GROMACS .gro file of C-alpha atoms in nm:
model
  261
    1MET     CA    1  -0.128  -2.322   0.913
    2GLY     CA    2  -0.141  -1.942   0.896
    3THR     CA    3  -0.451  -1.730   0.866
    4LEU     CA    4  -0.391  -1.685   0.491
    5ALA     CA    5  -0.297  -2.040   0.397
    6GLY     CA    6  -0.409  -2.132   0.048
    7ARG     CA    7  -0.454  -1.772  -0.062
    8THR     CA    8  -0.273  -1.571  -0.327
    9ALA     CA    9  -0.170  -1.209  -0.276
   10LEU     CA   10  -0.017  -0.932  -0.483
   11VAL     CA   11   0.165  -0.641  -0.318
   12THR     CA   12   0.254  -0.356  -0.552
   13GLY     CA   13   0.579  -0.188  -0.460
   14GLY     CA   14   0.652  -0.498  -0.255
   15SER     CA   15   1.029  -0.505  -0.295
   16ARG     CA   16   1.124  -0.237  -0.041
   17GLY     CA   17   1.008  -0.048   0.264
   18ILE     CA   18   0.652  -0.088   0.383
   19GLY     CA   19   0.567  -0.298   0.080
   20ARG     CA   20   0.838  -0.551   0.162
   21GLY     CA   21   0.719  -0.570   0.520
   22ILE     CA   22   0.364  -0.636   0.402
   23ALA     CA   23   0.478  -0.902   0.153
   24GLU     CA   24   0.680  -1.082   0.419
   25ARG     CA   25   0.397  -1.062   0.672
   26LEU     CA   26   0.136  -1.204   0.433
   27ALA     CA   27   0.374  -1.483   0.334
   28ARG     CA   28   0.435  -1.563   0.700
   29GLU     CA   29   0.060  -1.616   0.732
   30GLY     CA   30   0.071  -1.869   0.448
   31ALA     CA   31  -0.016  -1.666   0.139
   32LEU     CA   32   0.161  -1.709  -0.192
   33VAL     CA   33   0.280  -1.353  -0.258
   34GLY     CA   34   0.350  -1.174  -0.585
   35VAL     CA   35   0.617  -0.916  -0.503
   36HIS     CA   36   0.581  -0.633  -0.752
   37TYR     CA   37   0.865  -0.399  -0.841
   38GLY     CA   38   0.897  -0.116  -1.087
   39SER     CA   39   1.268  -0.114  -1.173
   40ASN     CA   40   1.470  -0.263  -0.887
   41SER     CA   41   1.467  -0.632  -0.973
   42ALA     CA   42   1.751  -0.700  -0.729
   43ALA     CA   43   1.548  -0.571  -0.435
   44ALA     CA   44   1.249  -0.780  -0.542
   45GLY     CA   45   1.474  -1.084  -0.568
   46GLN     CA   46   1.605  -1.023  -0.216
   47THR     CA   47   1.251  -1.000  -0.082
   48VAL     CA   48   1.149  -1.323  -0.255
   49GLU     CA   49   1.462  -1.494  -0.120
   50ALA     CA   50   1.389  -1.371   0.234
   51ILE     CA   51   1.035  -1.507   0.213
   52THR     CA   52   1.138  -1.845   0.078
   53ALA     CA   53   1.422  -1.874   0.331
   54ALA     CA   54   1.162  -1.830   0.605
   55GLY     CA   55   0.952  -2.111   0.459
   56GLY     CA   56   0.710  -1.896   0.260
   57ARG     CA   57   0.621  -1.880  -0.108
   58ALA     CA   58   0.670  -1.579  -0.333
   59PHE     CA   59   0.759  -1.468  -0.684
   60ALA     CA   60   0.865  -1.138  -0.839
   61VAL     CA   61   0.637  -0.933  -1.066
   62GLY     CA   62   0.808  -0.665  -1.273
   63ALA     CA   63   0.617  -0.377  -1.430
   64GLU     CA   64   0.685  -0.004  -1.441
   65LEU     CA   65   0.389   0.199  -1.320
   66GLY     CA   66   0.279   0.539  -1.443
   67VAL     CA   67   0.328   0.458  -1.811
   68PRO     CA   68   0.075   0.355  -2.080
   69GLY     CA   69  -0.021  -0.010  -2.054
   70ASP     CA   70   0.122  -0.051  -1.702
   71ALA     CA   71  -0.177  -0.240  -1.560
   72GLU     CA   72  -0.185  -0.486  -1.847
   73ALA     CA   73   0.191  -0.545  -1.817
   74LEU     CA   74   0.163  -0.601  -1.443
   75TRP     CA   75  -0.114  -0.860  -1.472
   76LYS     CA   76   0.065  -1.037  -1.756
   77ALA     CA   77   0.373  -1.071  -1.536
   78PHE     CA   78   0.160  -1.177  -1.239
   79ASP     CA   79  -0.020  -1.447  -1.439
   80ALA     CA   80   0.312  -1.577  -1.567
   81GLY     CA   81   0.455  -1.587  -1.215
   82LEU     CA   82   0.153  -1.777  -1.087
   83ALA     CA   83   0.188  -2.035  -1.361
   84GLU     CA   84   0.559  -2.077  -1.291
   85ALA     CA   85   0.480  -2.126  -0.923
   86GLY     CA   86   0.232  -2.398  -1.015
   87ALA     CA   87  -0.058  -2.207  -0.861
   88GLU     CA   88  -0.416  -2.178  -0.980
   89PRO     CA   89  -0.506  -1.859  -1.170
   90GLY     CA   90  -0.674  -1.590  -0.963
   91LEU     CA   91  -0.616  -1.365  -0.666
   92ASP     CA   92  -0.746  -1.333  -0.310
   93ILE     CA   93  -0.562  -1.028  -0.174
   94LEU     CA   94  -0.454  -0.712  -0.355
   95VAL     CA   95  -0.248  -0.452  -0.172
   96ASN     CA   96  -0.203  -0.126  -0.365
   97ASN     CA   97   0.112  -0.001  -0.197
   98ALA     CA   98   0.327   0.134  -0.482
   99GLY     CA   99   0.360   0.509  -0.493
  100ILE     CA  100   0.602   0.797  -0.532
  101ALA     CA  101   0.649   1.110  -0.324
  102LEU     CA  102   0.638   1.469  -0.443
  103ASN     CA  103   0.752   1.758  -0.228
  104GLY     CA  104   0.635   2.110  -0.290
  105GLN     CA  105   0.366   2.359  -0.203
  106VAL     CA  106   0.101   2.442  -0.462
  107GLN     CA  107   0.302   2.726  -0.617
  108GLU     CA  108   0.613   2.507  -0.646
  109VAL     CA  109   0.480   2.197  -0.825
  110SER     CA  110   0.538   2.169  -1.199
  111GLU     CA  111   0.274   2.030  -1.432
  112VAL     CA  112   0.507   1.748  -1.535
  113ASP     CA  113   0.565   1.639  -1.175
  114PHE     CA  114   0.194   1.673  -1.095
  115ASP     CA  115   0.102   1.446  -1.386
  116ARG     CA  116   0.370   1.194  -1.286
  117VAL     CA  117   0.262   1.159  -0.923
  118PHE     CA  118  -0.102   1.118  -1.025
  119ALA     CA  119  -0.007   0.865  -1.293
  120VAL     CA  120   0.171   0.642  -1.040
  121ASN     CA  121  -0.035   0.701  -0.726
  122VAL     CA  122  -0.388   0.727  -0.871
  123LYS     CA  123  -0.415   0.619  -1.233
  124ALA     CA  124  -0.203   0.304  -1.190
  125PRO     CA  125  -0.398   0.157  -0.895
  126PHE     CA  126  -0.728   0.247  -1.063
  127PHE     CA  127  -0.647   0.047  -1.374
  128ILE     CA  128  -0.472  -0.228  -1.181
  129LEU     CA  129  -0.803  -0.271  -1.001
  130GLN     CA  130  -1.001  -0.246  -1.324
  131HIS     CA  131  -0.804  -0.526  -1.484
  132GLY     CA  132  -0.775  -0.720  -1.159
  133LEU     CA  133  -1.141  -0.747  -1.064
  134GLU     CA  134  -1.196  -1.043  -1.295
  135ARG     CA  135  -0.908  -1.222  -1.125
  136LEU     CA  136  -1.014  -1.138  -0.770
  137ARG     CA  137  -1.213  -1.420  -0.612
  138ASP     CA  138  -1.536  -1.361  -0.423
  139GLY     CA  139  -1.462  -1.301  -0.055
  140GLY     CA  140  -1.132  -1.137  -0.145
  141ARG     CA  141  -0.954  -0.840   0.009
  142ILE     CA  142  -0.833  -0.510  -0.132
  143VAL     CA  143  -0.612  -0.287   0.083
  144ASN     CA  144  -0.504   0.055  -0.043
  145ILE     CA  145  -0.210   0.223   0.127
  146SER     CA  146  -0.308   0.583   0.188
  147SER     CA  147  -0.133   0.836   0.412
  148GLY     CA  148  -0.188   1.037   0.725
  149VAL     CA  149  -0.150   1.352   0.516
  150THR     CA  150  -0.511   1.307   0.405
  151ARG     CA  151  -0.610   1.393   0.762
  152ILE     CA  152  -0.325   1.623   0.861
  153ALA     CA  153  -0.260   1.930   0.645
  154LEU     CA  154   0.100   1.941   0.522
  155PRO     CA  155   0.130   2.213   0.255
  156ASP     CA  156   0.479   2.092   0.157
  157VAL     CA  157   0.330   1.777  -0.001
  158ALA     CA  158   0.014   1.925  -0.150
  159ALA     CA  159  -0.008   1.723  -0.473
  160TYR     CA  160   0.099   1.400  -0.305
  161SER     CA  161  -0.170   1.448  -0.042
  162MET     CA  162  -0.428   1.490  -0.317
  163THR     CA  163  -0.331   1.154  -0.470
  164LYS     CA  164  -0.388   0.976  -0.142
  165GLY     CA  165  -0.720   1.154  -0.096
  166ALA     CA  166  -0.827   1.020  -0.435
  167LEU     CA  167  -0.728   0.671  -0.324
  168ASN     CA  168  -0.945   0.708  -0.014
  169THR     CA  169  -1.243   0.800  -0.229
  170LEU     CA  170  -1.181   0.501  -0.454
  171THR     CA  171  -1.166   0.283  -0.144
  172PHE     CA  172  -1.516   0.347  -0.015
  173THR     CA  173  -1.664   0.369  -0.365
  174LEU     CA  174  -1.526   0.029  -0.461
  175ALA     CA  175  -1.624  -0.118  -0.125
  176HIS     CA  176  -1.984  -0.031  -0.202
  177GLN     CA  177  -1.960  -0.178  -0.551
  178LEU     CA  178  -1.798  -0.507  -0.445
  179GLY     CA  179  -1.992  -0.575  -0.127
  180ALA     CA  180  -2.227  -0.815  -0.301
  181ARG     CA  181  -1.930  -1.034  -0.383
  182GLY     CA  182  -1.811  -1.042  -0.023
  183ILE     CA  183  -1.499  -0.847  -0.116
  184THR     CA  184  -1.384  -0.591   0.140
  185VAL     CA  185  -1.197  -0.275   0.045
  186ASN     CA  186  -1.014  -0.064   0.302
  187ALA     CA  187  -0.743   0.200   0.322
  188VAL     CA  188  -0.453   0.207   0.568
  189ALA     CA  189  -0.288   0.543   0.640
  190PRO     CA  190   0.068   0.534   0.777
  191GLY     CA  191   0.242   0.829   0.936
  192PHE     CA  192   0.619   0.862   0.970
  193VAL     CA  193   0.767   0.513   0.924
  194VAL     CA  194   1.131   0.405   0.947
  195THR     CA  195   1.235   0.264   0.607
  196ASP     CA  196   1.530   0.306   0.373
  197ILE     CA  197   1.307   0.544   0.177
  198ASN     CA  198   1.315   0.783   0.476
  199PRO     CA  199   1.689   0.798   0.554
  200TRP     CA  200   1.644   1.132   0.731
  201LEU     CA  201   1.485   0.945   1.022
  202ALA     CA  202   1.831   0.806   1.104
  203ASP     CA  203   1.922   1.150   1.237
  204PRO     CA  204   1.835   1.156   1.612
  205GLN     CA  205   1.702   1.512   1.603
  206GLN     CA  206   1.486   1.451   1.298
  207ARG     CA  207   1.358   1.126   1.446
  208ALA     CA  208   1.269   1.300   1.773
  209TRP     CA  209   1.083   1.568   1.576
  210ALA     CA  210   0.885   1.305   1.385
  211ALA     CA  211   0.814   1.107   1.702
  212GLY     CA  212   0.663   1.419   1.854
  213PHE     CA  213   0.367   1.395   1.617
  214SER     CA  214   0.249   1.065   1.768
  215THR     CA  215   0.062   1.048   2.095
  216LEU     CA  216   0.257   0.724   2.154
  217GLY     CA  217   0.583   0.916   2.139
  218ARG     CA  218   0.767   0.727   1.866
  219VAL     CA  219   0.788   0.689   1.490
  220GLY     CA  220   0.631   0.393   1.316
  221GLU     CA  221   0.803   0.071   1.219
  222VAL     CA  222   0.727  -0.129   0.905
  223ALA     CA  223   0.576  -0.405   1.119
  224ASP     CA  224   0.322  -0.158   1.262
  225ILE     CA  225   0.174  -0.115   0.915
  226ALA     CA  226   0.221  -0.471   0.793
  227ASP     CA  227   0.031  -0.609   1.093
  228VAL     CA  228  -0.268  -0.387   1.017
  229VAL     CA  229  -0.269  -0.499   0.654
  230ALA     CA  230  -0.243  -0.865   0.758
  231PHE     CA  231  -0.549  -0.818   0.978
  232LEU     CA  232  -0.746  -0.661   0.694
  233ALA     CA  233  -0.642  -0.946   0.465
  234SER     CA  234  -0.768  -1.208   0.709
  235ASP     CA  235  -1.113  -1.344   0.789
  236ASP     CA  236  -1.102  -1.155   1.119
  237SER     CA  237  -1.174  -0.833   0.927
  238ARG     CA  238  -1.474  -0.972   0.739
  239TRP     CA  239  -1.715  -0.708   0.881
  240ILE     CA  240  -1.492  -0.410   0.802
  241THR     CA  241  -1.514  -0.247   0.460
  242GLY     CA  242  -1.502   0.099   0.308
  243GLN     CA  243  -1.293   0.223   0.598
  244TYR     CA  244  -0.991   0.449   0.644
  245LEU     CA  245  -0.771   0.301   0.917
  246ASP     CA  246  -0.542   0.562   1.066
  247ALA     CA  247  -0.208   0.394   1.139
  248THR     CA  248  -0.015   0.705   1.236
  249GLY     CA  249   0.022   0.621   1.604
  250GLY     CA  250  -0.236   0.885   1.691
  251SER     CA  251  -0.048   1.167   1.522
  252LEU     CA  252  -0.176   1.516   1.603
  253LEU     CA  253  -0.483   1.399   1.789
  254GLY     CA  254  -0.488   1.726   1.981
  255VAL     CA  255  -0.288   1.966   2.194
  256THR     CA  256  -0.162   1.928   2.548
  257GLY     CA  257  -0.023   2.136   2.829
  258ALA     CA  258   0.021   2.509   2.781
  259ALA     CA  259  -0.088   2.493   2.420
  260ALA     CA  260  -0.433   2.381   2.530
  261GLY     CA  261  -0.486   2.696   2.727
   0.00000   0.00000   0.00000
């Protein structure tokens, strides 16, 4: 029996990268996991197959985010998946992981791209939460995937950084609101993580550059983030809420050597 046996989880953007790692980790702990995808149904199917092959339980949830009615469509698909799985209605763990990147300094970002990144990264999770609160059981868990760029200034991703800052604010605001129900709400902020979404990390020089940010001297792995989320989803984290957990491997904690002088 895992730490999440008997619980139901939904991981948005759960078909690839960090989201897939989180979905697999929660399933390994015994949760029934809804694996959300936006357009890549094949990737979601592969994730569900991997979970079931390992003895877990999962189902795919398809819904494009960042478009009108996205939250309603997601929950409709989730409810249908639950019914098909023979599970009781409701939810115990919601992980808001889905998001898109946007490169560009302030002077380089178009209004269209700005609106798009906020629609997916901010508006979608807000309304997913709004429509999901009635499904979320008392004592549940909400984990929002933020980013280390909310602590570390990177001008080349200015608008993207703003979206994750908004998610941080929503995290502690909602934690205060839901405390009476025993629901915890926390944010996890990854740094550089090796996934197929970051193919540039396959280059040894680029990987060494990224590893140099961490005081631990390496780049992150998907499991590094998934393990933190699994902890926050478990009873062991019951006294932690409204927090921003930095999971960047101690990136840019300070300066050393000659630079310190």
